[in-house]
């Protein structure tokens, strides 16, 4: 379920709401002073773009862990990992025999695009 961050300008309270996308509202009442507040998109974008680092207790999925670990790699190491991946992936297993009437398709050279 998505988390939405809101900010109250009157009491300067920042708070989060957990809601289904179908229940989303751009303006809600502040839990402290009950004034209508608007959403704080800037705060939500910080967590969306991973500019805020998650601690070990905040890692919820393997994807979060993988993202955190790849951010620690240098660009050279990332390029080397990508090259190894494509070298390994490009090798085909030709030891298996294909049924009559079938043939293997030769693949062209893989291109590694720079970021």
mmCIF file of C-alpha atoms in Angstrom:
data_model
loop_
_atom_site.group_PDB
_atom_site.id
_atom_site.type_symbol
_atom_site.label_atom_id
_atom_site.label_comp_id
_atom_site.label_asym_id
_atom_site.label_seq_id
_atom_site.Cartn_x
_atom_site.Cartn_y
_atom_site.Cartn_z
ATOM 1 C CA UNK A 1 0.000 0.000 0.000
ATOM 2 C CA UNK A 2 1.458 3.404 -0.928
ATOM 3 C CA UNK A 3 2.509 5.951 1.672
ATOM 4 C CA UNK A 4 1.568 9.573 1.035
ATOM 5 C CA UNK A 5 3.242 12.459 2.864
ATOM 6 C CA UNK A 6 1.253 15.581 3.780
ATOM 7 C CA UNK A 7 2.304 18.897 5.312
ATOM 8 C CA UNK A 8 0.215 21.271 7.411
ATOM 9 C CA UNK A 9 1.259 24.899 6.981
ATOM 10 C CA UNK A 10 -0.645 26.074 10.072
ATOM 11 C CA UNK A 11 0.955 23.805 12.675
ATOM 12 C CA UNK A 12 3.942 22.820 10.473
ATOM 13 C CA UNK A 13 3.232 19.164 11.055
ATOM 14 C CA UNK A 14 4.384 16.582 8.526
ATOM 15 C CA UNK A 15 2.554 13.253 8.553
ATOM 16 C CA UNK A 16 2.188 10.110 6.445
ATOM 17 C CA UNK A 17 -0.970 8.303 5.389
ATOM 18 C CA UNK A 18 -1.166 4.717 4.180
ATOM 19 C CA UNK A 19 -3.978 4.361 1.655
ATOM 20 C CA UNK A 20 -5.023 2.412 -1.403
ATOM 21 C CA UNK A 21 -4.633 4.264 -4.674
ATOM 22 C CA UNK A 22 -8.416 4.276 -5.019
ATOM 23 C CA UNK A 23 -8.710 6.037 -1.612
ATOM 24 C CA UNK A 24 -6.124 8.716 -2.444
ATOM 25 C CA UNK A 25 -7.030 12.347 -1.705
ATOM 26 C CA UNK A 26 -4.912 15.356 -2.580
ATOM 27 C CA UNK A 27 -6.159 17.304 0.457
ATOM 28 C CA UNK A 28 -6.793 15.816 3.915
ATOM 29 C CA UNK A 29 -7.370 17.080 7.453
ATOM 30 C CA UNK A 30 -4.351 17.485 9.696
ATOM 31 C CA UNK A 31 -4.512 15.056 12.662
ATOM 32 C CA UNK A 32 -3.149 17.768 15.003
ATOM 33 C CA UNK A 33 -5.192 20.870 14.183
ATOM 34 C CA UNK A 34 -7.852 19.558 11.711
ATOM 35 C CA UNK A 35 -6.982 22.178 9.054
ATOM 36 C CA UNK A 36 -7.092 21.010 5.421
ATOM 37 C CA UNK A 37 -3.532 20.117 4.317
ATOM 38 C CA UNK A 38 -2.021 19.427 0.928
ATOM 39 C CA UNK A 39 0.334 16.699 -0.127
ATOM 40 C CA UNK A 40 4.103 17.166 0.245
ATOM 41 C CA UNK A 41 5.353 15.850 -3.106
ATOM 42 C CA UNK A 42 8.915 16.937 -2.430
ATOM 43 C CA UNK A 43 9.232 14.606 0.551
ATOM 44 C CA UNK A 44 7.741 11.709 -1.424
ATOM 45 C CA UNK A 45 10.201 12.267 -4.284
ATOM 46 C CA UNK A 46 13.165 11.984 -1.905
ATOM 47 C CA UNK A 47 12.231 8.444 -0.949
ATOM 48 C CA UNK A 48 11.136 7.515 -4.488
ATOM 49 C CA UNK A 49 14.496 8.391 -6.034
ATOM 50 C CA UNK A 50 16.488 6.624 -3.303
ATOM 51 C CA UNK A 51 18.278 9.813 -2.373
ATOM 52 C CA UNK A 52 17.461 8.926 1.197
ATOM 53 C CA UNK A 53 19.446 5.844 2.193
ATOM 54 C CA UNK A 54 17.492 3.068 3.881
ATOM 55 C CA UNK A 55 18.860 1.463 7.013
ATOM 56 C CA UNK A 56 19.026 -2.314 7.351
ATOM 57 C CA UNK A 57 15.753 -2.377 9.295
ATOM 58 C CA UNK A 58 13.975 -0.450 6.490
ATOM 59 C CA UNK A 59 14.960 -2.879 3.705
ATOM 60 C CA UNK A 60 11.731 -4.643 2.844
ATOM 61 C CA UNK A 61 12.563 -6.596 -0.323
ATOM 62 C CA UNK A 62 15.545 -8.168 -2.051
ATOM 63 C CA UNK A 63 15.239 -5.380 -4.613
ATOM 64 C CA UNK A 64 15.869 -2.793 -1.872
ATOM 65 C CA UNK A 65 18.966 -4.709 -0.764
ATOM 66 C CA UNK A 66 20.241 -5.085 -4.337
ATOM 67 C CA UNK A 67 19.678 -1.375 -5.027
ATOM 68 C CA UNK A 68 21.557 -0.372 -1.892
ATOM 69 C CA UNK A 69 24.474 -2.671 -2.710
ATOM 70 C CA UNK A 70 24.783 -1.582 -6.352
ATOM 71 C CA UNK A 71 24.913 2.060 -5.266
ATOM 72 C CA UNK A 72 28.163 1.201 -3.470
ATOM 73 C CA UNK A 73 29.847 -0.160 -6.642
ATOM 74 C CA UNK A 74 32.122 2.007 -8.767
ATOM 75 C CA UNK A 75 31.164 2.660 -12.402
ATOM 76 C CA UNK A 76 34.122 0.520 -13.559
ATOM 77 C CA UNK A 77 32.979 -2.422 -11.451
ATOM 78 C CA UNK A 78 29.396 -2.089 -12.736
ATOM 79 C CA UNK A 79 30.701 -2.103 -16.341
ATOM 80 C CA UNK A 80 32.802 -5.202 -15.605
ATOM 81 C CA UNK A 81 29.794 -7.015 -14.118
ATOM 82 C CA UNK A 82 27.707 -6.120 -17.155
ATOM 83 C CA UNK A 83 30.430 -7.356 -19.525
ATOM 84 C CA UNK A 84 30.718 -10.653 -17.609
ATOM 85 C CA UNK A 85 26.938 -11.056 -17.708
ATOM 86 C CA UNK A 86 26.751 -10.621 -21.474
ATOM 87 C CA UNK A 87 29.800 -12.860 -22.071
ATOM 88 C CA UNK A 88 28.210 -15.634 -20.006
ATOM 89 C CA UNK A 89 24.740 -15.111 -21.432
ATOM 90 C CA UNK A 90 26.071 -15.190 -25.008
ATOM 91 C CA UNK A 91 27.433 -18.742 -24.667
ATOM 92 C CA UNK A 92 24.964 -21.317 -25.870
ATOM 93 C CA UNK A 93 24.772 -24.934 -24.842
ATOM 94 C CA UNK A 94 25.340 -26.864 -28.075
ATOM 95 C CA UNK A 95 25.816 -30.203 -26.359
ATOM 96 C CA UNK A 96 22.120 -31.076 -26.514
ATOM 97 C CA UNK A 97 20.908 -32.767 -29.678
ATOM 98 C CA UNK A 98 17.930 -31.164 -31.409
ATOM 99 C CA UNK A 99 15.075 -33.235 -32.850
ATOM 100 C CA UNK A 100 14.988 -33.923 -36.598
ATOM 101 C CA UNK A 101 13.968 -30.916 -38.674
ATOM 102 C CA UNK A 102 15.134 -28.332 -36.115
ATOM 103 C CA UNK A 103 18.248 -26.193 -36.280
ATOM 104 C CA UNK A 104 19.984 -23.662 -34.061
ATOM 105 C CA UNK A 105 19.743 -19.961 -34.833
ATOM 106 C CA UNK A 106 23.043 -18.117 -34.727
ATOM 107 C CA UNK A 107 22.895 -15.010 -32.608
ATOM 108 C CA UNK A 108 24.681 -11.815 -33.521
ATOM 109 C CA UNK A 109 27.133 -9.939 -31.345
ATOM 110 C CA UNK A 110 25.549 -8.397 -28.251
ATOM 111 C CA UNK A 111 25.977 -4.656 -27.934
ATOM 112 C CA UNK A 112 26.548 -3.194 -24.489
ATOM 113 C CA UNK A 113 25.073 0.301 -24.448
ATOM 114 C CA UNK A 114 26.676 2.870 -22.166
ATOM 115 C CA UNK A 115 24.455 4.614 -19.675
#
